[in-house]
mmCIF file of C-alpha atoms in Angstrom:
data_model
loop_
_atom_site.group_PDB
_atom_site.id
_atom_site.type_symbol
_atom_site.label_atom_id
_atom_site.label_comp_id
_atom_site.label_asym_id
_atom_site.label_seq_id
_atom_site.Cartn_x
_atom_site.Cartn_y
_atom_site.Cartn_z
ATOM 1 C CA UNK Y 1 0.000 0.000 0.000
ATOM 2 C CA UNK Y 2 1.203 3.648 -0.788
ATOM 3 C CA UNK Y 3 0.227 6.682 1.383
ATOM 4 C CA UNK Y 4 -1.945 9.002 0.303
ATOM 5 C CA UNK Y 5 -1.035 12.409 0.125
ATOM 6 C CA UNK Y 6 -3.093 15.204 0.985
ATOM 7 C CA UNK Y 7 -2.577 18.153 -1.496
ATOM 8 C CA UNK Y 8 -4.937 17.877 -4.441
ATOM 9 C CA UNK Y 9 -6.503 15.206 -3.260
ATOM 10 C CA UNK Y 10 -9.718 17.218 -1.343
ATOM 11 C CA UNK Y 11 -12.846 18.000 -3.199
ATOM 12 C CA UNK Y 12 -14.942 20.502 -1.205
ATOM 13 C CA UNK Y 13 -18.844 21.621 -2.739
ATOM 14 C CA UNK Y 14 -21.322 23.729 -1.010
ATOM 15 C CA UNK Y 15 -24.325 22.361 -2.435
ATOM 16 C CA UNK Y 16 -28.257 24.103 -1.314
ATOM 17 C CA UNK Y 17 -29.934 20.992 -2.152
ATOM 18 C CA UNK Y 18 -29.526 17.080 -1.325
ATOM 19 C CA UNK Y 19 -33.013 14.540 -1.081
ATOM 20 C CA UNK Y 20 -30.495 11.959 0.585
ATOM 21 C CA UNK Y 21 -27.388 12.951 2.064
ATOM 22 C CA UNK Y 22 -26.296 9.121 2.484
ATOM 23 C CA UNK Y 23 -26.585 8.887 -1.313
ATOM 24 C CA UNK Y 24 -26.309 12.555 -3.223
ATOM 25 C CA UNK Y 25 -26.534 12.128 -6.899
ATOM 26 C CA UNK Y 26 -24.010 13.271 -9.110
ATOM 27 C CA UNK Y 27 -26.906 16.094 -10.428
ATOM 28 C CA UNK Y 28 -27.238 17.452 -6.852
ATOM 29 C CA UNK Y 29 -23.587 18.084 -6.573
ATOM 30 C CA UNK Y 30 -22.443 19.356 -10.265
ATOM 31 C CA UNK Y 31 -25.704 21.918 -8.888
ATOM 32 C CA UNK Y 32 -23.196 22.828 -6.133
ATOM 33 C CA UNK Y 33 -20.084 25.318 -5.926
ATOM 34 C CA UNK Y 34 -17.162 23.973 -5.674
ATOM 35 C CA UNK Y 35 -14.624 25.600 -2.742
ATOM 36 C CA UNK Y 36 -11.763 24.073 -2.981
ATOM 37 C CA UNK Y 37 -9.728 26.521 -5.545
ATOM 38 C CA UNK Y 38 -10.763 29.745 -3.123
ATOM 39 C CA UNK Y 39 -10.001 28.046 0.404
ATOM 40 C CA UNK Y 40 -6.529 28.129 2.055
ATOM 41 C CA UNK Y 41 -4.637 25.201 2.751
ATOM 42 C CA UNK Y 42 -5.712 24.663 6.135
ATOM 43 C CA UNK Y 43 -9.521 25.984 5.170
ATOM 44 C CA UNK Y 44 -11.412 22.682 6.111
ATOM 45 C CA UNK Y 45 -11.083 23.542 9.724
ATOM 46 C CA UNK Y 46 -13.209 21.799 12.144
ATOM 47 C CA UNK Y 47 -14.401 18.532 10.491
ATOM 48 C CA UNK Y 48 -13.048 15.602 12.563
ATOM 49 C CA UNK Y 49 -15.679 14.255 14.769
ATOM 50 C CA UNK Y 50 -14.474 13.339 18.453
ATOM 51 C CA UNK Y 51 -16.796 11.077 20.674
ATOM 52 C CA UNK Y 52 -17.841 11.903 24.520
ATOM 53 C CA UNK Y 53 -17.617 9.000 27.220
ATOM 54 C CA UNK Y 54 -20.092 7.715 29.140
ATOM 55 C CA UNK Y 55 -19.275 6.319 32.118
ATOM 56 C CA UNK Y 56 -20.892 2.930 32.919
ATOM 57 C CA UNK Y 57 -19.156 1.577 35.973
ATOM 58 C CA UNK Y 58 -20.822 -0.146 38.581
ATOM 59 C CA UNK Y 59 -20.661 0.966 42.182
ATOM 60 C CA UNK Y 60 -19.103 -2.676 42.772
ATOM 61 C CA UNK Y 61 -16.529 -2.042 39.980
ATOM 62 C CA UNK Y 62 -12.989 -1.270 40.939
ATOM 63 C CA UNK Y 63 -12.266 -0.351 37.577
ATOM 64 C CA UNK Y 64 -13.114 2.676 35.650
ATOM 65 C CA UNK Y 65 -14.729 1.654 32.217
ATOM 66 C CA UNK Y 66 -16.322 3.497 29.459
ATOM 67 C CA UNK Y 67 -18.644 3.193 26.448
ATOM 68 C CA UNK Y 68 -19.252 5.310 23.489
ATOM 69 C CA UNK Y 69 -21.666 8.791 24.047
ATOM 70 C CA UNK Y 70 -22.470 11.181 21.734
ATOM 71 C CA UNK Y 71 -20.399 12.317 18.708
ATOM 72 C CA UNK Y 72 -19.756 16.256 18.315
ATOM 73 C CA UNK Y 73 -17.814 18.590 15.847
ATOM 74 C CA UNK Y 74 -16.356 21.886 16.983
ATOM 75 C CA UNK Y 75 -14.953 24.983 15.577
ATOM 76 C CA UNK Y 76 -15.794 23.733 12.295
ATOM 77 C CA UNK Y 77 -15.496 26.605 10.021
ATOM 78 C CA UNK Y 78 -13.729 27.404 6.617
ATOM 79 C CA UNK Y 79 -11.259 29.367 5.596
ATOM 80 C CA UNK Y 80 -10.903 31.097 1.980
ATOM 81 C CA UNK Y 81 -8.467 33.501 -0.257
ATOM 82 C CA UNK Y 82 -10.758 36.688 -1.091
ATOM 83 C CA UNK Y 83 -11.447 36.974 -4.999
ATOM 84 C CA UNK Y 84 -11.311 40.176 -6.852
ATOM 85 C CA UNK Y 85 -14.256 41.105 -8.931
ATOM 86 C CA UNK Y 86 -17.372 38.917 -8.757
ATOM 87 C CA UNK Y 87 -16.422 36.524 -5.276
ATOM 88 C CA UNK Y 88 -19.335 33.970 -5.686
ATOM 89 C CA UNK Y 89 -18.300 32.217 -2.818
ATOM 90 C CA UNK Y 90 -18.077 35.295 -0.297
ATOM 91 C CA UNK Y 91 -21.963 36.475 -1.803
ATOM 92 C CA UNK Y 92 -23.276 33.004 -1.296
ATOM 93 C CA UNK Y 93 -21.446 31.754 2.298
ATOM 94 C CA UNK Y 94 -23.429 34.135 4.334
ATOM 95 C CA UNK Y 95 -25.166 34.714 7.947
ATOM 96 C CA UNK Y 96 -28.461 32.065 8.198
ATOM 97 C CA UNK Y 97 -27.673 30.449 4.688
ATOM 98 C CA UNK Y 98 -28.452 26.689 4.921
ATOM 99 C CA UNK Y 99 -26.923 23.530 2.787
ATOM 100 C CA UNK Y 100 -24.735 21.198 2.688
ATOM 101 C CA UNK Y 101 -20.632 20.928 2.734
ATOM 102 C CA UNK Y 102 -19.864 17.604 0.804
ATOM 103 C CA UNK Y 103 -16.161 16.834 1.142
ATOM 104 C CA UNK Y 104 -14.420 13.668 -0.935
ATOM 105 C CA UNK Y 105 -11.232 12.770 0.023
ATOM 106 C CA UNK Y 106 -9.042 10.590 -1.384
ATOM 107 C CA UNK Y 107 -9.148 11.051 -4.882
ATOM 108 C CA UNK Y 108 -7.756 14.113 -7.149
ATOM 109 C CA UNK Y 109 -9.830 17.104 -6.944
ATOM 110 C CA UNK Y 110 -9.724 17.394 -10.558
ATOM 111 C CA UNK Y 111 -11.691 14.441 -10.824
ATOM 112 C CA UNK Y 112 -15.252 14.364 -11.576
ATOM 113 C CA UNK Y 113 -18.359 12.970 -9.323
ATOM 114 C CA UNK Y 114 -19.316 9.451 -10.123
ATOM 115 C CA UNK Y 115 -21.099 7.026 -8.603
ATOM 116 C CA UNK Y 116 -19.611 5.026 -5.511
ATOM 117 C CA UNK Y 117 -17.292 7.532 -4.448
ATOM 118 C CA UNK Y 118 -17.026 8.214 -1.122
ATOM 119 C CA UNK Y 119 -18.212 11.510 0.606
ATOM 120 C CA UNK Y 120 -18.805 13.229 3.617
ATOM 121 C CA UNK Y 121 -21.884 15.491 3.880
ATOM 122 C CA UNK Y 122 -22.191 17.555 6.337
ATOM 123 C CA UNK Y 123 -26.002 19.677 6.980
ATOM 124 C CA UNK Y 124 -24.645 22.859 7.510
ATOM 125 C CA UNK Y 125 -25.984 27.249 8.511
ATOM 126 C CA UNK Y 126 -23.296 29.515 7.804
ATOM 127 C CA UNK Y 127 -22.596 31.896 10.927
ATOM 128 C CA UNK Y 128 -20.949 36.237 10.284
ATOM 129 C CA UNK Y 129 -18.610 36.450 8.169
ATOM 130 C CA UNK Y 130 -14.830 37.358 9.365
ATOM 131 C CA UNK Y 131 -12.273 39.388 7.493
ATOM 132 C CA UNK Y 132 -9.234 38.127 8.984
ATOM 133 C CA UNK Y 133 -6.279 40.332 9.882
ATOM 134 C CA UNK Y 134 -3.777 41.166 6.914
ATOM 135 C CA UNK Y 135 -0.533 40.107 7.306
ATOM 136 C CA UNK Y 136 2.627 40.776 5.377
ATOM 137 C CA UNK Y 137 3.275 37.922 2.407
ATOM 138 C CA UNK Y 138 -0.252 36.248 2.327
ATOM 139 C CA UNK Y 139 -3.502 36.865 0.534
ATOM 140 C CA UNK Y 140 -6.148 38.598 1.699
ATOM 141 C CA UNK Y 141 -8.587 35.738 3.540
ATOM 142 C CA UNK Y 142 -11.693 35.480 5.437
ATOM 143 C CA UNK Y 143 -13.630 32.731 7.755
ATOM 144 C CA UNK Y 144 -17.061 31.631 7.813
ATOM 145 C CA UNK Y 145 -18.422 29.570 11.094
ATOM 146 C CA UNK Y 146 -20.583 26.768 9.835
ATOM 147 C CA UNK Y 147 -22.641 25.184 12.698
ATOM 148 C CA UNK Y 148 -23.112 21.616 11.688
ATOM 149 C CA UNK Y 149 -27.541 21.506 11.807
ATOM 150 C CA UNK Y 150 -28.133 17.940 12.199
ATOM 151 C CA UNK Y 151 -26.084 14.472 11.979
ATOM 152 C CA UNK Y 152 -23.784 14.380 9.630
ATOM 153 C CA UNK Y 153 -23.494 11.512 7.018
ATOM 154 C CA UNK Y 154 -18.986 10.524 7.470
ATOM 155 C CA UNK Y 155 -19.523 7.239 5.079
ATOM 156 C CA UNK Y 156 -21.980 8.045 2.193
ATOM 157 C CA UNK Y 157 -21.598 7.527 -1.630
ATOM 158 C CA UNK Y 158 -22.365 8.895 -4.826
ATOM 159 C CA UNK Y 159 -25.650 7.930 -5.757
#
C-alpha cells in the first residue's frame, strides 16, 4: 500500500440541495459550488468528529470503564483567499444560509463525481462572516463559522 497524500486530493462543494445525504446524486452536486480553488490550505477547519464518554461503571466495579456517548464537531469553520471582482463564494457563504458541505477525500480534486465515491456530507448554517487580519506575504482571507444543523453523514456515496 502507498500513502496518500493530501494536497490535491480534497474536493470541497457547497451544495443548497440534497433529497439523501447518504446517497447525493451526481446532479445534486455538479448543482453545487465547488470551494476548494478559493479556500486556504488549512480551510477545512473543524471537520473531525471526536466522541464523549459515558461512564458505565458499577458501584461494585474497581475499575473505571467506558462506552461510546455522543459524537460532536467543533470549531468547524472554513477558511478562503478573497477573490477580486465577482467573489461567488463570499456572496453566497453568508449569515443564516443553509446547505450542505460535501467533502471527498481521497481522490484528485480534478476528478469528476461518479457514482460510488465516497463523501462526507455535512447539513450545515453559515454563521458572520470574518475578514481576517492582513498580514505581510499572504492573501487577503476570510472565515465563515458553519454550525453543523443535524447528523452528519462521514460514510456516504455517490448515488
Amino acid at each position: 500500500m502507498a500513502d496518500i497524500v493530501v494536497d490535491g486530493f480534497t474536493r470541497v462543494y457547497f451544495v443548497s440541495a440534497i433529497a439523501n445525504q447518504a446517497a447525493p446524486t451526481t446532479t445534486e452536486l455538479n448543482a453545487g459550488i465547488s470551494l476548494a480553488s478559493v479556500m486556504t490550505p488549512d480551510g477545512l477547519t473543524g471537520f473531525e468528529p471526536s466522541t464523549a464518554d459515558v461512564d458505565n461503571s458499577a458501584l461494585n466495579s474497581t475499575f473505571d470503564t467506558k462506552t461510546i456517548g455522543r459524537d460532536s464537531f467543533s470549531g468547524t469553520k472554513l477558511i478562503f483567499k478573497k477573490q477580486s471582482g465577482t467573489d461567488t463564494v463570499y456572496n453566497t457563504l453568508t449569515r443564516g444560509t443553509t446547505g450542505f458541505i460535501v467533502v471527498r477525500r481521497y481522490l484528485a480534486e480534478s476528478t469528476a463525481w461518479a457514482s460510488t465515491q465516497p463523501v462526507e456530507v455535512y447539513p450545515v448554517i453559515f454563521g458572520q462572516t470574518r475578514n481576517l487580519a492582513p498580514t505581510a506575504n499572504t492573501v487577503t482571507k476570510w472565515e465563515v463559522d458553519t454550525k453543523i444543523t443535524t447528523s452528519p453523514t462521514i460514510r456516504g456515496a455517490v448515488a
